mmCIF file of C-alpha atoms and ligand atoms in Angstrom:
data_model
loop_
_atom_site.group_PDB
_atom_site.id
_atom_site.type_symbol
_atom_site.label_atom_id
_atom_site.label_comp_id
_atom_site.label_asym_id
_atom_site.label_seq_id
_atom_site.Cartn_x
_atom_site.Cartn_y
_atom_site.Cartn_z
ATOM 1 C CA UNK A 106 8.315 0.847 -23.377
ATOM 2 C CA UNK A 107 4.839 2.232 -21.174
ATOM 3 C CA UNK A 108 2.642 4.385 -23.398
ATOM 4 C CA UNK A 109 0.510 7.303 -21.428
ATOM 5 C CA UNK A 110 -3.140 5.866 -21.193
ATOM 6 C CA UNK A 111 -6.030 7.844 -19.842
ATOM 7 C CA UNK A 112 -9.061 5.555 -19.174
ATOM 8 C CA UNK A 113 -12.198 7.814 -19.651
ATOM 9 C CA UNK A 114 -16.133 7.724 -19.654
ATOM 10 C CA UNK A 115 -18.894 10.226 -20.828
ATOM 11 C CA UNK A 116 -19.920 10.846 -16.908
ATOM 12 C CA UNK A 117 -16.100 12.607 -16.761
ATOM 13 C CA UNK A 118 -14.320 10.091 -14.766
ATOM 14 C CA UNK A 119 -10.993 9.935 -16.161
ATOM 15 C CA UNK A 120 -7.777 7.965 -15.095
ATOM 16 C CA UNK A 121 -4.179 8.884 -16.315
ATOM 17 C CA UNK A 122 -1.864 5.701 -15.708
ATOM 18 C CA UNK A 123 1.616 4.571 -17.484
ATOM 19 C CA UNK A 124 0.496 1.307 -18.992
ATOM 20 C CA UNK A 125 3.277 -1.439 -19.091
ATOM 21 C CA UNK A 126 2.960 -5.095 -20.202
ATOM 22 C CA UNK A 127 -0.970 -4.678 -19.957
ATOM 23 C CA UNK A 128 -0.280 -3.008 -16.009
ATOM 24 C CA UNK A 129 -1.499 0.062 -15.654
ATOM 25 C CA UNK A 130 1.056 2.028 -12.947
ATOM 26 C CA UNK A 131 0.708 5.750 -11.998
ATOM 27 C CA UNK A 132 2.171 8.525 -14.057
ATOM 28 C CA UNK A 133 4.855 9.444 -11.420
ATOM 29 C CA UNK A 134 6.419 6.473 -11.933
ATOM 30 C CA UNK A 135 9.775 7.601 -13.284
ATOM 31 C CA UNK A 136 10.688 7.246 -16.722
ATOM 32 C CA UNK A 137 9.282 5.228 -19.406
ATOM 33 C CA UNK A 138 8.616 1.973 -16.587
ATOM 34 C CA UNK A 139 10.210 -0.630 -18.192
ATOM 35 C CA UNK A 140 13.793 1.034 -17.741
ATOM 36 C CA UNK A 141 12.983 1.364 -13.961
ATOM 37 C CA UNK A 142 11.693 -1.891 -13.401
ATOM 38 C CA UNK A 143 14.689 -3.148 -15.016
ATOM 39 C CA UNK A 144 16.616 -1.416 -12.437
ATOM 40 C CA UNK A 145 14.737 -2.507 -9.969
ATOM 41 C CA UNK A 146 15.507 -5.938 -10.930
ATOM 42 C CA UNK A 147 18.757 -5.488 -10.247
ATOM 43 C CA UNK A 148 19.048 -3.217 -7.748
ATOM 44 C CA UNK A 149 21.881 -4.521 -4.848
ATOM 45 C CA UNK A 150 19.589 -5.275 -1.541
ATOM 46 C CA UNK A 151 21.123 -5.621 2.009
ATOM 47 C CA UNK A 152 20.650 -7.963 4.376
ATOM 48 C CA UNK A 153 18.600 -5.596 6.724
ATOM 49 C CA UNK A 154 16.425 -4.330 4.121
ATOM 50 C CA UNK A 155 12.788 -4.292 4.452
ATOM 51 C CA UNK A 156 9.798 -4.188 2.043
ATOM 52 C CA UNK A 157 6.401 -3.189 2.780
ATOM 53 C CA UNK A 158 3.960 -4.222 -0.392
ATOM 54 C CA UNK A 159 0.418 -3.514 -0.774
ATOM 55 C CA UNK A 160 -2.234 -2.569 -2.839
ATOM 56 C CA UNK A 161 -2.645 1.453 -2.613
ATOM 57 C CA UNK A 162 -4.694 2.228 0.719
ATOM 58 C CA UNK A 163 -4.487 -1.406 2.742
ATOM 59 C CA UNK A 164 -2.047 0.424 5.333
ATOM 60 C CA UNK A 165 1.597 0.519 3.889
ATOM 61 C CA UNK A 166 2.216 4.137 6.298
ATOM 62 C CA UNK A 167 1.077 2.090 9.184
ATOM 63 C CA UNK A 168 2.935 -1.464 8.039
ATOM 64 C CA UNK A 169 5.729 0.886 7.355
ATOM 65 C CA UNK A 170 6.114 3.478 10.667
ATOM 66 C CA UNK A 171 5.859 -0.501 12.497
ATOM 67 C CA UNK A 172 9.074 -1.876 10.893
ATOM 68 C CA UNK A 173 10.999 0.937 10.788
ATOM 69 C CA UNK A 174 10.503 1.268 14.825
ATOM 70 C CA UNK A 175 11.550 -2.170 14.867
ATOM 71 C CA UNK A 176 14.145 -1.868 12.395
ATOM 72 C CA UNK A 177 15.936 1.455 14.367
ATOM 73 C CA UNK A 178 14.725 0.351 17.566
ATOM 74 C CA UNK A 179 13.490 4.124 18.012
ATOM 75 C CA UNK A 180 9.548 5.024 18.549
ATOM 76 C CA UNK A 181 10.303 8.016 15.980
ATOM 77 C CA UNK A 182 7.866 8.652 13.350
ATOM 78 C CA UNK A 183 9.676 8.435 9.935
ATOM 79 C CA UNK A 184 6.536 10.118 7.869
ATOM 80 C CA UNK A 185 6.586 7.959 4.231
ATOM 81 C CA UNK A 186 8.334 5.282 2.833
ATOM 82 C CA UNK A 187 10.776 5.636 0.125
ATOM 83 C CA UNK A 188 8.819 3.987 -2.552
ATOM 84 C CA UNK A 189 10.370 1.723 -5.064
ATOM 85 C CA UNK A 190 8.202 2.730 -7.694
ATOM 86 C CA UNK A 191 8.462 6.419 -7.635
ATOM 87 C CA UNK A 192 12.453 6.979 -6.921
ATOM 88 C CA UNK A 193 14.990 6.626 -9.088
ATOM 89 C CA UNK A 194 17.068 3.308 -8.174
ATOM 90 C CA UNK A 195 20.198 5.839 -7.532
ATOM 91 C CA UNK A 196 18.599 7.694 -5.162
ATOM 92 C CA UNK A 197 17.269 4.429 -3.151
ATOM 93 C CA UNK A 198 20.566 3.200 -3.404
ATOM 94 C CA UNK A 199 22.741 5.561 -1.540
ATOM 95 C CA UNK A 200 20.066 5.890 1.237
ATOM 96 C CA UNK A 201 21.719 4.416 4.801
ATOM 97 C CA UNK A 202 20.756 1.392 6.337
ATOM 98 C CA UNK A 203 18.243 0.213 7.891
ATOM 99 C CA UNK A 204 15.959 1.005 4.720
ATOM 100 C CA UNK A 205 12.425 0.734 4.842
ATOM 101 C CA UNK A 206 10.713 0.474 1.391
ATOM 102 C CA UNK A 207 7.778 0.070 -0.116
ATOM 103 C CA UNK A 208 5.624 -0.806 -3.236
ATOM 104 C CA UNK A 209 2.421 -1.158 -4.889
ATOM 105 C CA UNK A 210 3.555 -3.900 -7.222
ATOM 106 C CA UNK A 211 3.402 -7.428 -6.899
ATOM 107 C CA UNK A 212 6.645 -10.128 -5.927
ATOM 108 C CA UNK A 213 7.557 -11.023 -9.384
ATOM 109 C CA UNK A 214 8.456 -6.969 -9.831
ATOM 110 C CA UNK A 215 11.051 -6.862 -6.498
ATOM 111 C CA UNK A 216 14.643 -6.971 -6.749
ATOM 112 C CA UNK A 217 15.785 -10.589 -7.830
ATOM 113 C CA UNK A 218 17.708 -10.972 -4.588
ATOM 114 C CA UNK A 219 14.851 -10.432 -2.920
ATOM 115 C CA UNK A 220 13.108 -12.909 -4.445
ATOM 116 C CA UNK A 221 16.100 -15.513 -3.630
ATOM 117 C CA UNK A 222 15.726 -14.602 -0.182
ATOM 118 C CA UNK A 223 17.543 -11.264 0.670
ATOM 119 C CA UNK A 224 15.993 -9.150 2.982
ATOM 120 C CA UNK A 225 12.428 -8.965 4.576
ATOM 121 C CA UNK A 226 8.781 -8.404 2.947
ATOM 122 C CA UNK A 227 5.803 -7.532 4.664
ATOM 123 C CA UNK A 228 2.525 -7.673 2.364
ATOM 124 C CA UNK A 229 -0.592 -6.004 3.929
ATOM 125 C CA UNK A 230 -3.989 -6.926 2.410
ATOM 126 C CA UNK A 231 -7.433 -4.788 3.167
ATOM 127 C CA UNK A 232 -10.771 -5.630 2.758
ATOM 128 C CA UNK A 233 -11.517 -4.341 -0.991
ATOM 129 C CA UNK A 234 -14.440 -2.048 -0.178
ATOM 130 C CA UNK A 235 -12.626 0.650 2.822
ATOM 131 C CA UNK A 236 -9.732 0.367 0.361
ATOM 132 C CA UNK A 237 -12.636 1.574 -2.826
ATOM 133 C CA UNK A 238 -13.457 4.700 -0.052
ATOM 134 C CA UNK A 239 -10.128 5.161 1.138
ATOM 135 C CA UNK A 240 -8.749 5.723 -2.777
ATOM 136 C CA UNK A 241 -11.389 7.403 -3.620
ATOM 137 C CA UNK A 242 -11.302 10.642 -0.781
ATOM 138 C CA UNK A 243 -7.296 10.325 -1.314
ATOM 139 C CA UNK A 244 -7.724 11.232 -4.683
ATOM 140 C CA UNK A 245 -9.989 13.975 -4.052
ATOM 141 C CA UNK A 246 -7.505 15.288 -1.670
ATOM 142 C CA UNK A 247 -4.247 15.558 -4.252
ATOM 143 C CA UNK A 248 -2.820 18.201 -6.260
ATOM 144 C CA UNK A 249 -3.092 17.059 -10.201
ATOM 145 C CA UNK A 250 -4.128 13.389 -9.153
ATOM 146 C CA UNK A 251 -4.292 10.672 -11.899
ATOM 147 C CA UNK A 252 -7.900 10.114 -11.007
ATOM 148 C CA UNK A 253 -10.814 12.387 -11.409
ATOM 149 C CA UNK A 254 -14.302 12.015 -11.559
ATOM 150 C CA UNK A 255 -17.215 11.461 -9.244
ATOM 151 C CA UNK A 256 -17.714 8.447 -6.781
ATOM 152 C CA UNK A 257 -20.106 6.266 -8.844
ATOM 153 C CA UNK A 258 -17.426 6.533 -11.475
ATOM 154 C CA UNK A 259 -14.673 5.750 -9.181
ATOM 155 C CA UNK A 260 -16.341 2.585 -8.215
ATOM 156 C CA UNK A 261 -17.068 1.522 -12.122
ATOM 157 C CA UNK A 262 -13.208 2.028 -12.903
ATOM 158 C CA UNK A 263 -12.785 -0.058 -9.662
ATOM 159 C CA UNK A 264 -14.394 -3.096 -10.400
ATOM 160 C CA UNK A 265 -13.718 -3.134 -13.965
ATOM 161 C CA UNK A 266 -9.925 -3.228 -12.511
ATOM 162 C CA UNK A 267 -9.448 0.287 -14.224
ATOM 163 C CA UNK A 268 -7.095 1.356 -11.599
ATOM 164 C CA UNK A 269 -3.880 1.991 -10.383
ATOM 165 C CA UNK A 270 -1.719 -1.228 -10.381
ATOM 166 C CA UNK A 271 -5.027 -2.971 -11.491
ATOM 167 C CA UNK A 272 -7.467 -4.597 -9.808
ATOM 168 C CA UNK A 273 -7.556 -5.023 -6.401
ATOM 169 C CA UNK A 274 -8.502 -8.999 -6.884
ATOM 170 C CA UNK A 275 -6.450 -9.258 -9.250
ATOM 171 C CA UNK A 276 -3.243 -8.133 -7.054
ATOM 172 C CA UNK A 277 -4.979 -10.255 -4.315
ATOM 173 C CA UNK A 278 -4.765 -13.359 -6.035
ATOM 174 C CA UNK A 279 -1.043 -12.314 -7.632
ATOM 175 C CA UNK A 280 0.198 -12.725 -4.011
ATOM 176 C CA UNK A 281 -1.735 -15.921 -2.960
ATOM 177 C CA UNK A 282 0.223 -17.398 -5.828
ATOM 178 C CA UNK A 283 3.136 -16.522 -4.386
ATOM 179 C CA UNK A 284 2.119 -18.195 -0.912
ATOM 180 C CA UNK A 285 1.444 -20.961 -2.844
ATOM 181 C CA UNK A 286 4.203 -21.161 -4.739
ATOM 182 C CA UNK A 287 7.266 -19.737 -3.461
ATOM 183 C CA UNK A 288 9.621 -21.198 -1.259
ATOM 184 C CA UNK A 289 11.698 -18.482 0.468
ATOM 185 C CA UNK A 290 10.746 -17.485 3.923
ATOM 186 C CA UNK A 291 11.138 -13.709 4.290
ATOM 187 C CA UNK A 292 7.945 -12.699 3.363
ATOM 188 C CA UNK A 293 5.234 -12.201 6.072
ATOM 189 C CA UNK A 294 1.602 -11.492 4.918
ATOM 190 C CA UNK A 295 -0.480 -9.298 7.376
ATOM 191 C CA UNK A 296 -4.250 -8.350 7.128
ATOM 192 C CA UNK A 297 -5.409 -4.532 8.229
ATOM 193 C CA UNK A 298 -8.443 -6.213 9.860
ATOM 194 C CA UNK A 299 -6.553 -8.231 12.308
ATOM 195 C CA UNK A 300 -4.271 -5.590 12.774
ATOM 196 C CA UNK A 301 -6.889 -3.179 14.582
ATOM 197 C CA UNK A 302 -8.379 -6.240 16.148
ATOM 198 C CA UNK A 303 -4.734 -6.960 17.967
ATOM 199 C CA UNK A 304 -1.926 -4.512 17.186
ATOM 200 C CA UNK A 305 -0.023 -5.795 20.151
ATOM 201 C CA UNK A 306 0.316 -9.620 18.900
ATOM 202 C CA UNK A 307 1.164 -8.248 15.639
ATOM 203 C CA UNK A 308 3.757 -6.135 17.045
ATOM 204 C CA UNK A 309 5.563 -8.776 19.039
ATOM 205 C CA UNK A 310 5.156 -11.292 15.492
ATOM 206 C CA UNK A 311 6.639 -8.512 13.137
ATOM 207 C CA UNK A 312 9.892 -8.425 15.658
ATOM 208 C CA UNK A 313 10.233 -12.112 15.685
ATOM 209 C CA UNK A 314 10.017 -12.217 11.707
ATOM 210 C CA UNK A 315 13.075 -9.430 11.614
ATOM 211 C CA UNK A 316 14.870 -10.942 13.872
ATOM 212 C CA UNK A 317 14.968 -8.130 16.435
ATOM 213 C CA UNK A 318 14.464 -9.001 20.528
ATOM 214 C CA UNK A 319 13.569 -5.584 22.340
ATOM 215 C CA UNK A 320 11.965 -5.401 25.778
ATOM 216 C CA UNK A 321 8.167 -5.508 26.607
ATOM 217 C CA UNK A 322 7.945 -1.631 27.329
ATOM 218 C CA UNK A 323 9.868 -1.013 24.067
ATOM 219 C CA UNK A 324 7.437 -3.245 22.242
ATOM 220 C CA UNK A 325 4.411 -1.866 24.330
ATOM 221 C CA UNK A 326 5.727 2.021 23.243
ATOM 222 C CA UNK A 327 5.456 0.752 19.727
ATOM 223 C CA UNK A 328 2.009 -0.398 19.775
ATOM 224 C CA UNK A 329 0.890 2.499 21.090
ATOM 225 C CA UNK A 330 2.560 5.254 19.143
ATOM 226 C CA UNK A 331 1.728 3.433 16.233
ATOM 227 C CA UNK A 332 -2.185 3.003 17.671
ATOM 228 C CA UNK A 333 -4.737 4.866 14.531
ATOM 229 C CA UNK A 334 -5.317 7.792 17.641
ATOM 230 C CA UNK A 335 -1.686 8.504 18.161
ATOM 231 C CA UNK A 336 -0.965 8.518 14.878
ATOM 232 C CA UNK A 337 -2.981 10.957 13.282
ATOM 233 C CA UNK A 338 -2.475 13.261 16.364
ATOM 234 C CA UNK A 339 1.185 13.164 16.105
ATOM 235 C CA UNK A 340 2.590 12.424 13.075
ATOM 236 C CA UNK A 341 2.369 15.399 11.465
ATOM 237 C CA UNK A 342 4.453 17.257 14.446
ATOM 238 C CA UNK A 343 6.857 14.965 14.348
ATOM 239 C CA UNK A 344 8.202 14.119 10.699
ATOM 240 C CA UNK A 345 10.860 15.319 8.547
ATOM 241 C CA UNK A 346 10.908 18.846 7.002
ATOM 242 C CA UNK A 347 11.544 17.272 3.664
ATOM 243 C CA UNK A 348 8.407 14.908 4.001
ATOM 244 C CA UNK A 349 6.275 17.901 4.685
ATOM 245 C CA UNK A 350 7.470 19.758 1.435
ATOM 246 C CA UNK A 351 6.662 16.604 -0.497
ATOM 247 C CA UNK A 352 3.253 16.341 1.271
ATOM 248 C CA UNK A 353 2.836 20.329 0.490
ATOM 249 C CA UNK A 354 2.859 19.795 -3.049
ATOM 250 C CA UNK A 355 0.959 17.025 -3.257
ATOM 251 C CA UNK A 356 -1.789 17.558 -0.862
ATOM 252 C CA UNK A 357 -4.526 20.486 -1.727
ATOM 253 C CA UNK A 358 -4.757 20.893 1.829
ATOM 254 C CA UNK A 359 -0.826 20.712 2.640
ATOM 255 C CA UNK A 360 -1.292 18.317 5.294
ATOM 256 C CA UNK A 361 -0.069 14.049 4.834
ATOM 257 C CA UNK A 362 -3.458 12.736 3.228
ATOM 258 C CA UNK A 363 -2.611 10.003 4.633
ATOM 259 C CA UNK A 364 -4.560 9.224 7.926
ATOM 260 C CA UNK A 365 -8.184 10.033 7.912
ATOM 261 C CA UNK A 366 -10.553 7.244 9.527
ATOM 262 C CA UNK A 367 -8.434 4.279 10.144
ATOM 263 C CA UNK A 368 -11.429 2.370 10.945
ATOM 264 C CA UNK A 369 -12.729 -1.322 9.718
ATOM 265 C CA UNK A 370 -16.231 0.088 7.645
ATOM 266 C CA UNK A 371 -16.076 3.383 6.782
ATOM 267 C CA UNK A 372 -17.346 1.958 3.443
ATOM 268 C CA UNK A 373 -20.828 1.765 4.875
ATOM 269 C CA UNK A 374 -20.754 5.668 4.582
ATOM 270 C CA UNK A 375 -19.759 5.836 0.688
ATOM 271 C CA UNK A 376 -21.318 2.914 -1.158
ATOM 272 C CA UNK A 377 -24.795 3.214 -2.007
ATOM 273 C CA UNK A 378 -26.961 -0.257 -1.212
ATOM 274 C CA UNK A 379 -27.043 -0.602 -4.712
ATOM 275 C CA UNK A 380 -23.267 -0.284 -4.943
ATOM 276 C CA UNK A 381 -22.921 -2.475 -2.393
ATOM 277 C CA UNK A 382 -25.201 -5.242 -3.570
ATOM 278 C CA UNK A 383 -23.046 -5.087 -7.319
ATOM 279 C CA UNK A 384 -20.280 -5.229 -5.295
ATOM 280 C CA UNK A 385 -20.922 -7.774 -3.505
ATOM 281 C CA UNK A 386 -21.644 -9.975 -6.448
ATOM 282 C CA UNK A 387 -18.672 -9.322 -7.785
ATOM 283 C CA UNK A 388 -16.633 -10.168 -4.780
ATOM 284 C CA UNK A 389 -18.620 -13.702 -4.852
ATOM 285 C CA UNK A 390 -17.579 -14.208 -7.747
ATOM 286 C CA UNK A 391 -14.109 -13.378 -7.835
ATOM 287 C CA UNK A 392 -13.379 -15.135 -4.974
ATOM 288 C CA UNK A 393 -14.941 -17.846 -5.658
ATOM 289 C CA UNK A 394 -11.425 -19.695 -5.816
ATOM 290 C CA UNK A 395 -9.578 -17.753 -3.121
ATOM 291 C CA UNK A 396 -8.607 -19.209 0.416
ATOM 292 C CA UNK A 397 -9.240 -15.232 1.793
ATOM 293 C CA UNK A 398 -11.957 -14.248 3.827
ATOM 294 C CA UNK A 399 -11.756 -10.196 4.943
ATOM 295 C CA UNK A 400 -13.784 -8.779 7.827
ATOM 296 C CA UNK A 401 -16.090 -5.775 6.306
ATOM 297 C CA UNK A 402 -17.184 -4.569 9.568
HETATM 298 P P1 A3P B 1248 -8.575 5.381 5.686
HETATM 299 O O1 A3P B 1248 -8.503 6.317 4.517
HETATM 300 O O2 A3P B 1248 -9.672 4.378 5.570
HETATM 301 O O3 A3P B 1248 -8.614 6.104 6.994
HETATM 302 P P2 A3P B 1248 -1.822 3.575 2.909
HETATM 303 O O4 A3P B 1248 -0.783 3.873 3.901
HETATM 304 O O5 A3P B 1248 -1.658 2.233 2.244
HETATM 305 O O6 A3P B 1248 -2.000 4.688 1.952
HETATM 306 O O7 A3P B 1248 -3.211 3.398 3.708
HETATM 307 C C1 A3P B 1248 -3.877 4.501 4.250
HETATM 308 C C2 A3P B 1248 -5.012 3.976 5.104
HETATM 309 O O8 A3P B 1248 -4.467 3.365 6.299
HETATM 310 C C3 A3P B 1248 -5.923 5.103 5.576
HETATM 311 O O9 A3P B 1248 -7.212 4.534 5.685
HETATM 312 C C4 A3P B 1248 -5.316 5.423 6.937
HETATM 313 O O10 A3P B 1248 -6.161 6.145 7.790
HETATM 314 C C5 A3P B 1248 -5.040 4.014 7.440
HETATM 315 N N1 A3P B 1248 -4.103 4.002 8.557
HETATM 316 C C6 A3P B 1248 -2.917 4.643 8.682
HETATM 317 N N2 A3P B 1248 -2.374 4.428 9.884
HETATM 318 C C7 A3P B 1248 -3.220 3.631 10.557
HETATM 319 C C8 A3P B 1248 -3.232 3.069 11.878
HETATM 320 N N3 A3P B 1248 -2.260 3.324 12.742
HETATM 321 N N4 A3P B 1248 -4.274 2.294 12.211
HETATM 322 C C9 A3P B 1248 -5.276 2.036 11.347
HETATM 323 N N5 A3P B 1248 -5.337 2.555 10.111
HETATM 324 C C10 A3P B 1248 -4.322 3.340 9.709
#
């Protein structure tokens, strides 16, 4: 069974998680965890299911609205994923097909059959410090959010790995295992950087990995409604009633905190040099052993 942590310091930064088998996963999280990730074990997947995983802030929305234009083969904007972590496994399993989930946790928690081979996974990776900013204003932005405190004690909690689903190197390295080590070949990995370098090329890959053969103007329409600048100007017209109520209650200022910069080193405008310089040791040394190299600017 989880127990209810909260992580705190003397400054007043405080985190509330669900901790699970040393993890520590966010409060909303239903139940006591290890019922739900049971269920999520055994949950029945389709064939045309997909599964966008990430560590919180490396893109999932963007990952997501992608496949699920691909997946429907409509440029409609489907607001947020249905979230294996937060929804009860009945609810996700009476939703019609094509389904588009996605996670914060790693391979080993996904549906067995997924990890046999059933359906699709995308896994989005961001460069560790716009993710630190990007978590950090979201936070500031939610109703009752698990985190509170000020920046500089954001970024302690950060890179001690005192953080939802953990440390961000330490998920990092959780999925290069799996490159390493498993077989299967439905799993695609995708970096944000490369994304916004070519969203086009990443388009036209993410067909080819589902399986799906649509025009060039269908695939060009795609690319550019899902473009950062379309995005943020449209999505909120355009997306279910229900997702706005969610969004309502969670955001303070009831709009989807979702999009806000979308650049590649809006982290230049939060970190401190000193920050910067500890983080950058840290990163050094952390990755010491990794085959990754993210683009910072
Ligand atoms: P910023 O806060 O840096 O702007 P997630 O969906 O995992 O919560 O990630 C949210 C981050 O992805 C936000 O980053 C958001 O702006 C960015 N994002 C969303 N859609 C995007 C797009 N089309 N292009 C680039 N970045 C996008």
């Amino acid at each position: 069974m989880c127990e209810f942590v909260e992580e705190f310091d003397e400054e007043g930064t405080s985190l509330k998680t669900k901790k699970y088998e040393g993890k520590l996963y966010t409060t909303i999280i239903p139940g006591n965890v290890k019922d739900h990730l049971e269920r999520i074990e055994q949950m029945e997947v389709r064939d045309d299911d997909t599964f966008v995983l990430s560590y919180p802030k490396s893109g999932t929305h963007w990952v997501f609205t992608i496949a699920s234009m691909l997946r429907t083969g409509k440029s409609t904007y489907k607001g947020s994923p249905d979230f294996l972590d937060f929804n009860d496994v009945d609810v996700l399993d009476k939703l019609p097909s094509p389904r588009i989930f996605a996670s914060h946790m790693t391979f080993d928690r996904l549906p067995r059959q997924v990890r046999e081979g059933k359906g699709k996974v995308f896994v989005v990776s961001r460069n560790p410090k716009d993710v630190a900013a990007s978590l950090y204003v979201f936070f500031m932005k939610l109703e009752n959010a698990d985190f509170s405190g000020s920046w500089e004690g954001f970024l302690r909690f950060y890179m001690q790995g005192k953080m939802l689903y953990g440390s961000w190197f330490e998920t990092l390295f959780d999925w290069e295992r799996t490159k390493d080590t498993y077989k299967g070949d439905n799993i695609m990995y995708l970096v944000y950087e490369k994304m916004k370098k070519d969203l086009s090329s990443h388009v036209d890959k993410m067909a080819s990995f589902l399986g799906v053969t649509y025009d060039k103007p269908f695939l060009d329409e795609v690319t550019d409604r899902c473009t950062f600048k379309t995005m943020i100007k449209t999505v909120m017209e355009e997306i279910k009633p229900q997702d706005q109520d969610f969004i309502h209650k969670m955001s303070k200022e009831k709009k989807l905190p979702i999009y806000r910069k979308g650049e590649v080193g809006d982290w230049k405008n939060h970190f401190t040099v000193a920050q910067n310089e500890a983080f950058d040791r840290l990163y050094e040394e952390q990755m010491r052993d990794s085959k990754c190299k993210f683009r910072f600017e």
